[in-house]
Short mmCIF file of C-alpha atoms in Angstrom, two decimals:
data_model
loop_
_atom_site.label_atom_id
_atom_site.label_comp_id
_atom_site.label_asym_id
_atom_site.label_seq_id
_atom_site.Cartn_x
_atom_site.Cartn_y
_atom_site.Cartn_z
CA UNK A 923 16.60 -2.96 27.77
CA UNK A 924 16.44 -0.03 24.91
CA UNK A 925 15.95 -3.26 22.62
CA UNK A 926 12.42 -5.07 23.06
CA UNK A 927 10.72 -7.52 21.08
CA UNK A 928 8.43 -8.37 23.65
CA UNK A 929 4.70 -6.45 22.93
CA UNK A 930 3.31 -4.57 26.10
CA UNK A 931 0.09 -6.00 27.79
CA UNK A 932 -1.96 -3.59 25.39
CA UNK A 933 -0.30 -4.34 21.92
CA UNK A 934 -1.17 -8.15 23.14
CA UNK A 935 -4.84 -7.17 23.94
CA UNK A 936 -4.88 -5.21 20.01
CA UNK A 937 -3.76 -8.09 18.36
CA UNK A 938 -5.78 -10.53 19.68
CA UNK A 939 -8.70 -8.37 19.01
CA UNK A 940 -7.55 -7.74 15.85
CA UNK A 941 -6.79 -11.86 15.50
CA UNK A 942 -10.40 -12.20 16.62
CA UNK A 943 -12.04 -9.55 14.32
CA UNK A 944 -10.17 -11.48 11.04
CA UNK A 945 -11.43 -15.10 12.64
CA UNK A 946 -14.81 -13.96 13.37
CA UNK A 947 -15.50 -11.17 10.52
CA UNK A 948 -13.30 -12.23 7.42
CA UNK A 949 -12.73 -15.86 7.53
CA UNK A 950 -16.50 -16.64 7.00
CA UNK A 951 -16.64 -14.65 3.74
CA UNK A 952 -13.08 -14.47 2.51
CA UNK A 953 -13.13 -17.18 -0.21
CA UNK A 954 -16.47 -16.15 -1.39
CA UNK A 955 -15.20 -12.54 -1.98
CA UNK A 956 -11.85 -14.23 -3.80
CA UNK A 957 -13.97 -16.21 -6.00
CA UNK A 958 -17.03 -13.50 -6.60
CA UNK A 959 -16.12 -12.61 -10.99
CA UNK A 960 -17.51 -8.98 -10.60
CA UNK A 961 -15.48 -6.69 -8.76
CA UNK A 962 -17.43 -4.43 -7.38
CA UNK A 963 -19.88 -7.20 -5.62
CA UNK A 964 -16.83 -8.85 -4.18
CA UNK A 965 -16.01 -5.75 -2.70
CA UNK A 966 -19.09 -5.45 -1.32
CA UNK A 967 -19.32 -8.80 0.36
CA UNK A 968 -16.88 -7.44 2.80
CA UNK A 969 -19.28 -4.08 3.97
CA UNK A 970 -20.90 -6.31 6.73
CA UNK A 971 -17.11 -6.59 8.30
CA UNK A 972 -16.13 -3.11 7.29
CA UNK A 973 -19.23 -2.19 9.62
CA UNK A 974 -17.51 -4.41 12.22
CA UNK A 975 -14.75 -2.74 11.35
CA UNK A 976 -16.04 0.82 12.04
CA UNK A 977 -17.34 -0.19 15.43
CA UNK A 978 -14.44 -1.83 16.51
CA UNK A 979 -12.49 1.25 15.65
CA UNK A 980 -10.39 -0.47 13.73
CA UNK A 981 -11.17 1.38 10.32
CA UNK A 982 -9.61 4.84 11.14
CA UNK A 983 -7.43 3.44 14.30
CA UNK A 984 -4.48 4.86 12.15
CA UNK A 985 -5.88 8.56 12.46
CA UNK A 986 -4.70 10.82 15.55
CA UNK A 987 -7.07 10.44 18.71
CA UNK A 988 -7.17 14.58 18.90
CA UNK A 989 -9.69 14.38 15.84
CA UNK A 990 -11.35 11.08 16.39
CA UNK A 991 -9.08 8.37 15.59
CA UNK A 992 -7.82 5.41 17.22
CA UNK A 993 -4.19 7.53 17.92
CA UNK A 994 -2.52 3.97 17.51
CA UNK A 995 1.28 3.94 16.88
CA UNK A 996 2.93 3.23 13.71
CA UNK A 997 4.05 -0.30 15.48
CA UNK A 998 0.37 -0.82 16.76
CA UNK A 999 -1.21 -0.80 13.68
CA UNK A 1000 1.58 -2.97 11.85
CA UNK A 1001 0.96 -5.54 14.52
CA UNK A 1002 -2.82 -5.44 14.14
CA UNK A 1003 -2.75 -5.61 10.33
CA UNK A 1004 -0.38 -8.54 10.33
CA UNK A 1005 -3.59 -10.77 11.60
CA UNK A 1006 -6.34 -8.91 9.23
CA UNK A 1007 -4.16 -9.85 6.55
CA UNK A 1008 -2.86 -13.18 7.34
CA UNK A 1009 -6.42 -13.59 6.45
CA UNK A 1010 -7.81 -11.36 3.99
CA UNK A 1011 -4.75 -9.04 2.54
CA UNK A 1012 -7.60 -7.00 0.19
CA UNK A 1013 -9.43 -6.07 4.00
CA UNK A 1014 -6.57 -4.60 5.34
CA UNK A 1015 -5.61 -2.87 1.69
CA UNK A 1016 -9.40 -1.14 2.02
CA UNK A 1017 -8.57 -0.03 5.71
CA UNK A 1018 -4.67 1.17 4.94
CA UNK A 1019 -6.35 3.24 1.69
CA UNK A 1020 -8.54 5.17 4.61
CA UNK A 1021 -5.31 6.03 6.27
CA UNK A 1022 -3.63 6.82 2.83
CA UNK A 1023 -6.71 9.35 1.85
CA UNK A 1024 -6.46 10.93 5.23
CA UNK A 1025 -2.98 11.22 6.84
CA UNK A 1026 -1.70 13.76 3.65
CA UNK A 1027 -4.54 16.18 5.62
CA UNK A 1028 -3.45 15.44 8.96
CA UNK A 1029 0.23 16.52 7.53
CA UNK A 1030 -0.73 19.38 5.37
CA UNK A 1031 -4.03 20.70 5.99
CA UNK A 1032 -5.45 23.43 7.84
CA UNK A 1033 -7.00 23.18 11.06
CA UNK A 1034 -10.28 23.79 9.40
CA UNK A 1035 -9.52 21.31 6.86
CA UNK A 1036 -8.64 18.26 9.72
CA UNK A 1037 -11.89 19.03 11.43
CA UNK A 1038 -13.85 18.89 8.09
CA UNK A 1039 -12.88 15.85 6.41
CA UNK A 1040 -10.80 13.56 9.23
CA UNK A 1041 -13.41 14.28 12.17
CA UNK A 1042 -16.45 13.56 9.74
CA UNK A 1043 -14.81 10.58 8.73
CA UNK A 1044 -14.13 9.09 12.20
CA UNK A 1045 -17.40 10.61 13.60
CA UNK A 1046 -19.63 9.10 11.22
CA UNK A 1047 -22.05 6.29 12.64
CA UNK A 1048 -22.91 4.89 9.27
CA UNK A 1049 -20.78 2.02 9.68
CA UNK A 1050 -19.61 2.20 5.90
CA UNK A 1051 -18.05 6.09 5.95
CA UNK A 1052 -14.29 5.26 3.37
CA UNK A 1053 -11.81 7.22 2.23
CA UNK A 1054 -10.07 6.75 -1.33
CA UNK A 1055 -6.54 7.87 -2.45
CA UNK A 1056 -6.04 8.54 -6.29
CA UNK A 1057 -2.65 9.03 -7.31
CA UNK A 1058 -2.19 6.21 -10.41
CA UNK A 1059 -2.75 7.32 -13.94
CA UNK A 1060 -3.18 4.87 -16.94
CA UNK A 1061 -0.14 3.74 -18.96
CA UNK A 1062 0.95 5.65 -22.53
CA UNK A 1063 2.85 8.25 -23.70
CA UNK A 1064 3.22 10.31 -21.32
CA UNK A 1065 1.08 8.41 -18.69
CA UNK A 1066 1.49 6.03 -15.70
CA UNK A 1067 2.74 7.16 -12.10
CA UNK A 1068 6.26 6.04 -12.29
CA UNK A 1069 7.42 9.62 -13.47
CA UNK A 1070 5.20 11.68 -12.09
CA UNK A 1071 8.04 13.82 -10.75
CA UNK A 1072 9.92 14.02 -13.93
CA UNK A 1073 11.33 17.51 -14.51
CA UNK A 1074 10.38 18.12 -17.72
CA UNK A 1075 7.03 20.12 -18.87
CA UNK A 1076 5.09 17.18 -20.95
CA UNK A 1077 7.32 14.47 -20.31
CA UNK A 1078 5.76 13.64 -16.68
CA UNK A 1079 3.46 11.16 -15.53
CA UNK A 1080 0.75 13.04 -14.06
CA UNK A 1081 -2.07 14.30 -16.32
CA UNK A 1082 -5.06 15.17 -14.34
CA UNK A 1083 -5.11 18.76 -14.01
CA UNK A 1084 -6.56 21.09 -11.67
CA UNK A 1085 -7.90 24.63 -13.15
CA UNK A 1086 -8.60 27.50 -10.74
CA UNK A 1087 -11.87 28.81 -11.47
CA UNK A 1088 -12.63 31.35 -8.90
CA UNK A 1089 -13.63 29.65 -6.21
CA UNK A 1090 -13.18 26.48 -7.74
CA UNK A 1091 -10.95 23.99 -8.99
CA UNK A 1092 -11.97 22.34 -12.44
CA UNK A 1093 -10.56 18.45 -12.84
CA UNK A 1094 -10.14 16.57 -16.41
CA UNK A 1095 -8.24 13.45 -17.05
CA UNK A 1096 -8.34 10.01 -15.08
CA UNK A 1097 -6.70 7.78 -12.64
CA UNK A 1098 -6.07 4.50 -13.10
CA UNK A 1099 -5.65 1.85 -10.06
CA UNK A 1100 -6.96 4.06 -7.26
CA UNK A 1101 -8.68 2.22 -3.79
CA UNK A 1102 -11.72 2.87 -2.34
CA UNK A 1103 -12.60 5.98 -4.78
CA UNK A 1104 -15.61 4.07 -6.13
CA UNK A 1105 -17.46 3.85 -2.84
CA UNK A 1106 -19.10 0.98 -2.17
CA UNK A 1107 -21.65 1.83 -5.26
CA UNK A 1108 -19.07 3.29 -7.72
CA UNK A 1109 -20.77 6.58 -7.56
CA UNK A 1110 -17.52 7.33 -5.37
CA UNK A 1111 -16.42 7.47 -1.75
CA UNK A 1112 -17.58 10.06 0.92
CA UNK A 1113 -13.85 11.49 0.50
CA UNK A 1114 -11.29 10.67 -2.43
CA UNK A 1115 -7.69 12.16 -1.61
CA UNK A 1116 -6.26 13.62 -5.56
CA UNK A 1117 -3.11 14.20 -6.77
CA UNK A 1118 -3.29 16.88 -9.29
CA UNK A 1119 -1.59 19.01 -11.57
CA UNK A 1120 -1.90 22.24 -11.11
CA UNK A 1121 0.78 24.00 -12.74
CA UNK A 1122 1.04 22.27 -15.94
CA UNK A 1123 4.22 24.15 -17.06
CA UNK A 1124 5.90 22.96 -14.50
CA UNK A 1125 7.46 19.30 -13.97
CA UNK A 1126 6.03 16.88 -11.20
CA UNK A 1127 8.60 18.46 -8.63
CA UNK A 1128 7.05 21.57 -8.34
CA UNK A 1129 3.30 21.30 -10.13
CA UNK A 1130 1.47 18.67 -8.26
CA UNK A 1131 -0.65 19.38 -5.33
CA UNK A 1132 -3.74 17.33 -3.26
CA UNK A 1133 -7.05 17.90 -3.02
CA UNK A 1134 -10.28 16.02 -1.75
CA UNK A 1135 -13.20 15.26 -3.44
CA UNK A 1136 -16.46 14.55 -2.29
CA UNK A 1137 -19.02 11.98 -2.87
CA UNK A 1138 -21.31 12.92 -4.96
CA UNK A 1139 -19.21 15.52 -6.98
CA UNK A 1140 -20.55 16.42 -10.88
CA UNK A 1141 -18.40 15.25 -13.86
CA UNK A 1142 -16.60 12.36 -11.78
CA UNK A 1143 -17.24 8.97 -12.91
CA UNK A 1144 -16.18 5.68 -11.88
CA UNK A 1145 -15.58 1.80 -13.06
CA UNK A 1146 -14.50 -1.12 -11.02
CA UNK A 1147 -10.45 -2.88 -12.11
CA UNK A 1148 -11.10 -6.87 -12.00
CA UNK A 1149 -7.83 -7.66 -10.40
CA UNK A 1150 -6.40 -11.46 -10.50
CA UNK A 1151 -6.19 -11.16 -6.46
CA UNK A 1152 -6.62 -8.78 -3.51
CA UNK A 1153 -10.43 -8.92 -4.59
CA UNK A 1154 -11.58 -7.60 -1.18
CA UNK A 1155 -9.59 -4.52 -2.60
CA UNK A 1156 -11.75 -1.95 -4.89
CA UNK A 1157 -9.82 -0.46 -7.43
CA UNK A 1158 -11.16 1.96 -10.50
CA UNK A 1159 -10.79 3.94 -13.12
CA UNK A 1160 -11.80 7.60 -12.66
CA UNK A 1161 -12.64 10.01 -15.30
CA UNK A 1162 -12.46 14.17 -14.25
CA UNK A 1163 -14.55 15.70 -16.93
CA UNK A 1164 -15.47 19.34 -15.87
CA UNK A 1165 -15.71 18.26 -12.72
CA UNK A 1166 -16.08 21.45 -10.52
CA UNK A 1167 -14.52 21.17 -6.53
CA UNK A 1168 -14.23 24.03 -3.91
CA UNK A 1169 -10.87 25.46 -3.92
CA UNK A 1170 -11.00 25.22 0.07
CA UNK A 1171 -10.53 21.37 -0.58
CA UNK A 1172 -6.91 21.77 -1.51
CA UNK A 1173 -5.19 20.51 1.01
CA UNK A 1174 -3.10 23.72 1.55
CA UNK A 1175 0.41 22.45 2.85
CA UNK A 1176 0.34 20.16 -0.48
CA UNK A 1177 0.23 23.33 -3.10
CA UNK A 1178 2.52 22.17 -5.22
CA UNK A 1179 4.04 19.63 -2.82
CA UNK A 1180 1.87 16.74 -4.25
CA UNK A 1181 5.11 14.90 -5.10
CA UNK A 1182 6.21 14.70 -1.82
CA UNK A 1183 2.61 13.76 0.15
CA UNK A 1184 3.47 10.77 -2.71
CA UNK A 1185 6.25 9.86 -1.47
CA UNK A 1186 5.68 10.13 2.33
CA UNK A 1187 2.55 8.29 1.90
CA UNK A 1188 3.78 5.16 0.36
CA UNK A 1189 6.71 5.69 3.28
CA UNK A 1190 4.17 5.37 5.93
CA UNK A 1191 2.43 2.74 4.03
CA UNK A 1192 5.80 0.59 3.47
CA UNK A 1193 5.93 -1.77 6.85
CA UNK A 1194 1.97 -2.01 6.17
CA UNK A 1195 2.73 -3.70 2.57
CA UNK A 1196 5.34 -5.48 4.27
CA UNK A 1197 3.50 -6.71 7.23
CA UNK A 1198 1.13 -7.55 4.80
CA UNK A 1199 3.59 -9.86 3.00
CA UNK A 1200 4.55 -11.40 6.55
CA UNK A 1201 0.97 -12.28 6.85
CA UNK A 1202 0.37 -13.99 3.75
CA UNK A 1203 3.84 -15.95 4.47
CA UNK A 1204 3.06 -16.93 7.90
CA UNK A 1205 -0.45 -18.43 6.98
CA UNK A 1206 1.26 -20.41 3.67
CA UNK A 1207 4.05 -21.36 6.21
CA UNK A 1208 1.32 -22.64 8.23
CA UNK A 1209 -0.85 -24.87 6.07
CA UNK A 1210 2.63 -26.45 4.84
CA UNK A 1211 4.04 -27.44 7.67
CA UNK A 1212 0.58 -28.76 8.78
CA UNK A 1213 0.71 -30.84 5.54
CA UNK A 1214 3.98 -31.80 6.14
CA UNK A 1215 2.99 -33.35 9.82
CA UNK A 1216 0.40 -35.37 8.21
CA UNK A 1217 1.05 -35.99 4.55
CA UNK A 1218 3.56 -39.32 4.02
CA UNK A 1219 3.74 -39.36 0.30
CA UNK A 1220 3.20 -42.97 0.54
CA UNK A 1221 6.36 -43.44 2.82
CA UNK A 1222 6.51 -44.85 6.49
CA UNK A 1223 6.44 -41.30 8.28
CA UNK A 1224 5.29 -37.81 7.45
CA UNK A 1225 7.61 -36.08 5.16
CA UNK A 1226 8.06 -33.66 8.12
CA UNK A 1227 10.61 -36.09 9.23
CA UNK A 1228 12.40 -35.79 6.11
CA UNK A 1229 15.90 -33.24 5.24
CA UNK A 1230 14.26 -31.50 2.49
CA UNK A 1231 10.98 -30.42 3.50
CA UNK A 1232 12.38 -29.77 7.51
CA UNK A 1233 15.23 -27.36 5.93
CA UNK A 1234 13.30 -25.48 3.64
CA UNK A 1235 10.08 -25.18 6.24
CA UNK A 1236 12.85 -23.82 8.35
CA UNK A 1237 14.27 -21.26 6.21
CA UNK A 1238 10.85 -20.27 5.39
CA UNK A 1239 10.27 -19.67 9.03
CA UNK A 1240 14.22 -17.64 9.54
CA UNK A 1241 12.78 -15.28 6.48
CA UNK A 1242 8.97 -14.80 8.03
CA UNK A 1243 10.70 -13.99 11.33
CA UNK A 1244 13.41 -11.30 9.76
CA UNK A 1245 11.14 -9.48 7.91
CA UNK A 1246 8.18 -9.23 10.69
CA UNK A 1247 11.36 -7.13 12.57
CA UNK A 1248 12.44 -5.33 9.66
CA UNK A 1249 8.56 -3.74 9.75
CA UNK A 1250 8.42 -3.08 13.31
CA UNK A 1251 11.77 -1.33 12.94
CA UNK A 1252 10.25 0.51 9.83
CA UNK A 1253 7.29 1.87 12.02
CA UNK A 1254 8.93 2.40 14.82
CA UNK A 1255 11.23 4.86 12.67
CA UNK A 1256 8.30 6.62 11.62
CA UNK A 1257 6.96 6.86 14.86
CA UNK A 1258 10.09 8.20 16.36
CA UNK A 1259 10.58 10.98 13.11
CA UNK A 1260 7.41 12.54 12.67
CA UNK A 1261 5.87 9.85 10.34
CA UNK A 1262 9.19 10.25 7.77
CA UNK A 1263 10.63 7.28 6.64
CA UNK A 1264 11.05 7.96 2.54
CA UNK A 1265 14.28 5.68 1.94
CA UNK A 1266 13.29 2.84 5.19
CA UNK A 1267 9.49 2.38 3.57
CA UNK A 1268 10.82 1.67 0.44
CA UNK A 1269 13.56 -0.70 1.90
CA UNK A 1270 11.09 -2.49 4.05
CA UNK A 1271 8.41 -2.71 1.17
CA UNK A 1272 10.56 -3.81 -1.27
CA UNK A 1273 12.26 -6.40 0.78
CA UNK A 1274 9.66 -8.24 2.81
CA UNK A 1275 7.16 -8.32 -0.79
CA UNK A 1276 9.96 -9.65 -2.36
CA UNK A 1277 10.67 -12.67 0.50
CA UNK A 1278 7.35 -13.23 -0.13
CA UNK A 1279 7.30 -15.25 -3.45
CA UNK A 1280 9.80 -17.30 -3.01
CA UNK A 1281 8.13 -18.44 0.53
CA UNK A 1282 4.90 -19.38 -1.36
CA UNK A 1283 6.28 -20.85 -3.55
CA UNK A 1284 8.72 -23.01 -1.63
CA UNK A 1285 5.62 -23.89 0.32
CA UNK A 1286 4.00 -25.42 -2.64
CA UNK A 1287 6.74 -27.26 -3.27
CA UNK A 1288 7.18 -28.66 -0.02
CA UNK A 1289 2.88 -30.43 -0.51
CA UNK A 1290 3.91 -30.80 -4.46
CA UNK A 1291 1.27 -31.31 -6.71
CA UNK A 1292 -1.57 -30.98 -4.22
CA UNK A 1293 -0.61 -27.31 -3.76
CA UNK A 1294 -2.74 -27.00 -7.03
CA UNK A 1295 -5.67 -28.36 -5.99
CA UNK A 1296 -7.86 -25.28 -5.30
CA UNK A 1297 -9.76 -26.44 -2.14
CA UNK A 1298 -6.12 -26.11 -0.69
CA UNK A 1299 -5.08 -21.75 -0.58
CA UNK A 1300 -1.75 -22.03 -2.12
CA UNK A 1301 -3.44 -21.05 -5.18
CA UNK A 1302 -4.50 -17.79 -3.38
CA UNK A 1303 -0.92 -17.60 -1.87
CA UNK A 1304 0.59 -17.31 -5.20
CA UNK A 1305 -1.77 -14.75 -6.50
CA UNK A 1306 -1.82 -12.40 -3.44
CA UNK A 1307 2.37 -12.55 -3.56
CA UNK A 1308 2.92 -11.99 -7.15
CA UNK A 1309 0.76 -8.87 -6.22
CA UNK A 1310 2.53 -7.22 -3.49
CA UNK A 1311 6.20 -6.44 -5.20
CA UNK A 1312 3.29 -4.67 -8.30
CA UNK A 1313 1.35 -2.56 -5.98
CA UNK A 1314 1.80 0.12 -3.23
CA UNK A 1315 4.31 2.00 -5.28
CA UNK A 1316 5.53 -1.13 -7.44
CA UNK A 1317 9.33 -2.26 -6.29
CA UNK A 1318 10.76 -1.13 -9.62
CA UNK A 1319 10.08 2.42 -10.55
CA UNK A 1320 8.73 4.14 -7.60
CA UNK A 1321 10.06 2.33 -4.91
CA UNK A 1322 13.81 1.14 -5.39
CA UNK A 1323 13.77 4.67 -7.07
CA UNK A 1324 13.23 6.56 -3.57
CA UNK A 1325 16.07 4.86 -2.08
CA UNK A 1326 18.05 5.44 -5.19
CA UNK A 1327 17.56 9.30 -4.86
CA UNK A 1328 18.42 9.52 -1.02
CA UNK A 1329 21.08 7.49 -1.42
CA UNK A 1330 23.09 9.27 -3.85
CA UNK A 1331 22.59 12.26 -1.81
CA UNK A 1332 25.98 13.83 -0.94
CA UNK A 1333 24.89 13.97 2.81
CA UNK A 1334 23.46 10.81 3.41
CA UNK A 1335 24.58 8.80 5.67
CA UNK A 1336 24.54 4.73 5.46
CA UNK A 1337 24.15 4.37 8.91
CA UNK A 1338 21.95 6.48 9.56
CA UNK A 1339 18.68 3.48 10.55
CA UNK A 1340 21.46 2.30 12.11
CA UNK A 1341 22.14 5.10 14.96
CA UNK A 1342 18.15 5.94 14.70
CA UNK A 1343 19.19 9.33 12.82
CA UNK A 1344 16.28 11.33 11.01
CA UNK A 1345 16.93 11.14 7.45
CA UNK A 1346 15.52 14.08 5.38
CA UNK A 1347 13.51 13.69 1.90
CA UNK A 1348 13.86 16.58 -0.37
CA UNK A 1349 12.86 17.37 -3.85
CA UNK A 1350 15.87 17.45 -5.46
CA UNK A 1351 16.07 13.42 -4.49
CA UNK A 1352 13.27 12.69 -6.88
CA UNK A 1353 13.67 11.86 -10.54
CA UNK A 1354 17.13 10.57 -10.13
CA UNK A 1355 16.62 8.04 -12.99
CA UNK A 1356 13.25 9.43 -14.52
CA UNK A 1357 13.38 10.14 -17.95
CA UNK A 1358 13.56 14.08 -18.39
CA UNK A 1359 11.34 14.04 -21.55
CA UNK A 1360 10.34 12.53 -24.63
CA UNK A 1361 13.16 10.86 -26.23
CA UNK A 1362 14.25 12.32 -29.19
CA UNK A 1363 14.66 9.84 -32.79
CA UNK A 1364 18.24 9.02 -33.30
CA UNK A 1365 18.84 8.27 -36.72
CA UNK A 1366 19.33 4.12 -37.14
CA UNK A 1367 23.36 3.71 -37.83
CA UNK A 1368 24.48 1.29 -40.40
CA UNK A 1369 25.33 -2.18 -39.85
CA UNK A 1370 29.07 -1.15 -40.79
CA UNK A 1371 29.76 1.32 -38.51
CA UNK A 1372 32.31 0.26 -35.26
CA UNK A 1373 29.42 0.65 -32.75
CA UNK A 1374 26.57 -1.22 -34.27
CA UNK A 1375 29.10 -4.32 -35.25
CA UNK A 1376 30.07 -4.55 -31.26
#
């Protein structure tokens, strides 16, 4: 059959392995890393499993075998992060940010420049070698990510700026929300991937560009986010002041194509989001209907036995099931166009983190009240899926935005996932409903006049 949902003796063997590595590794400290108040010790209560992790070669198994990686498929790794995050979503976040730091050089770099920093990365024995990605900028005016392609010269998002020097780039201004970049010390990771400006005359579609920074690089400085879940997760703020890098570490395809390693990152990253939104699903699916099988609200039987919580378990169960396919269609996609997806990511991310929610929370109102009690997970549940639609490229701005710009592309076609048809991303898709500048005052009309009396 061309169509097959059934997974190959291999993919079987990866996800138990991967089931087993979650069971084993995570489960034992998952809780305490949830509950742990400062966020950089949470994160690292996980560096025994990330160890695990890097032996296992599960920590760069999304990097191409030719420099070291694991070489898995798109579809392989989807299915093995479905079971790392079905029971500790902020693990698999850590382990999707090395791919996010590293695939833009894989894609755009030199062959000098995929031996340097993806070989060292999977070659390292230390057992705690990661990889940040920085591309999120604090909120004001301008500020955030949202617009970071916006046309117009002051009006974009992106603010960190990248100075030739020489031989050297010189970085000011700071990200906000970044993985990994802090390290496991917050005196940063071995490797940070940057999004930079580095034409600031120029708007985000034309003056961004990527380069790496190294641990231990003078003038950066980091502090830990205390997020309300994913706590496994580090995020920081940076701060660029001065801070001096080799111009041989911009990744040279990316000169001023940072907007688009933006967008084909959080592509590849879409079905991984998603999958991750399957996972958290499936395991509140899970400890509901369990509930419901033994739970009888004082009545003669379980309330299993019961219309309401049998119809919505099983609509909960239709929605889990859709959206695991809708990811392994997404990565397959990618796999099959040379790791494009821009529109399908977004789709798939948006969709599946969004069927999230309402899962959880159906959940909790199938055990009622007792959902609240914290030594149940729903708690967790809720937290972890009011996340997902917010990060990753949130759903509104960066995400439905993508789509947006592809699909009001003259050429597109709508059936294109249909028929399996490459779809192509170009610059002049982004910014479709960015804001071209600052917004000029209008004057305030008076009460009287026709419009302002509507």
């Amino acid at each position: 059959m061309a169509i097959d949902f059934t997974l190959t003796d291999n993919q079987r063997n990866l996800r138990t392995t991967a089931r087993n590595f979650a069971r084993n590794a995570l489960a034992p400290v998952t809780d305490q890393i949830d509950q742990e108040p400062d966020p950089l010790r949470a994160f690292q209560l996980a560096k025994p499993a990330y160890a695990e992790a890097c032996e296992a070669g599960i920590a760069f198994s999304m990097l191409p075998a030719e420099f070291g990686g694991g070489g898995l498929s798109n579809v392989d790794f989807v299915i093995a992060a479905e079971e790392i995050q079905a029971v500790d979503p902020g693990f698999g976040t850590t382990v999707l940010v090395n791919g996010l730091g590293l695939m833009p050089v894989w894609y755009y770099g030199t062959e000098e420049q995929k031996r340097r920093f993806i070989s060292t990365a999977t070659s390292d024995q230390s057992g705690e070698f990661i990889v940040g990605y920085a591309a999120s900028e604090p909120p004001g005016t301008p500020g955030g990510t949202a617009n970071f392609d916006a046309p117009a010269v002051g009006g974009a998002g992106m603010q960190v700026t990248a100075t030739l020097d020489g031989d050297e780039y010189v970085l000011n201004g700071r990200k906000y929300w970044p993985c990994n970049v802090g390290g496991w010390d917050n005196e940063g990771a071995n490797l940070s991937l940057v999004i930079v400006r580095t034409d600031p005359n120029a708007g985000g579609t034309s003056g961004l560009s990527a380069i790496m920074i190294e641990r231990g690089t003078p003038g950066v400085t980091y502090e830990s986010i205390s997020t309300s879940a994913q706590r496994g997760a580090p995020n920081c703020e940076i701060v660029f002041d001065n801070a001096r890098v080799p111009a041989s570490n911009m990744i040279e395809g990316t000169k001023g194509n940072g907007d688009l390693v933006i967008n084909r990152n959080f592509a590849w990253s879409g079905p991984v989001a998603g999958i991750g939104a399957v996972a958290i699903a499936r395991s509140a699916y899970e400890d509901a209907l369990q509930w419901a099988k033994t739970y009888t609200g004082g009545g003669p039987d379980p309330i299993i036995s019961y219309q309401y919580p049998g119809y919505v378990l099983g609509d909960i169960a239709a929605k889990i099931e859709a959206a695991r396919y809708f990811c392994w269609k997404t990565a397959h996609y990618l796999d099959q166009h040379g790791y494009h997806g821009e529109m399908l990511g977004a789709m798939c991310k948006v969709h599946c983190t969004e069927m999230l929610f309402d899962c959880v929370y159906k959940c909790m109102q199938v055990v009622g009240v007792n959902s609240l009690d914290t030594k149940n997970r729903f708690h967790r549940y809720l937290r972890e899926a009011s996340l997902l639609p917010l990060y990753d490229a949130g759903n509104f701005g960066m995400q439905r935005r993508r789509v947006h710009g592809v699909m009001s592309d003259e050429n597109f076609d709508p059936r294109a996932f249909m028929d399996d048809e490459p779809v192509e991303f170009t610059k002049s898709m982004e910014g479709i409903d960015t804001i071209p500048g600052p917004r000029q005052e209008v004057p305030a009309q008076r009460a009287t006049e026709p419009s302002a009396a509507r």
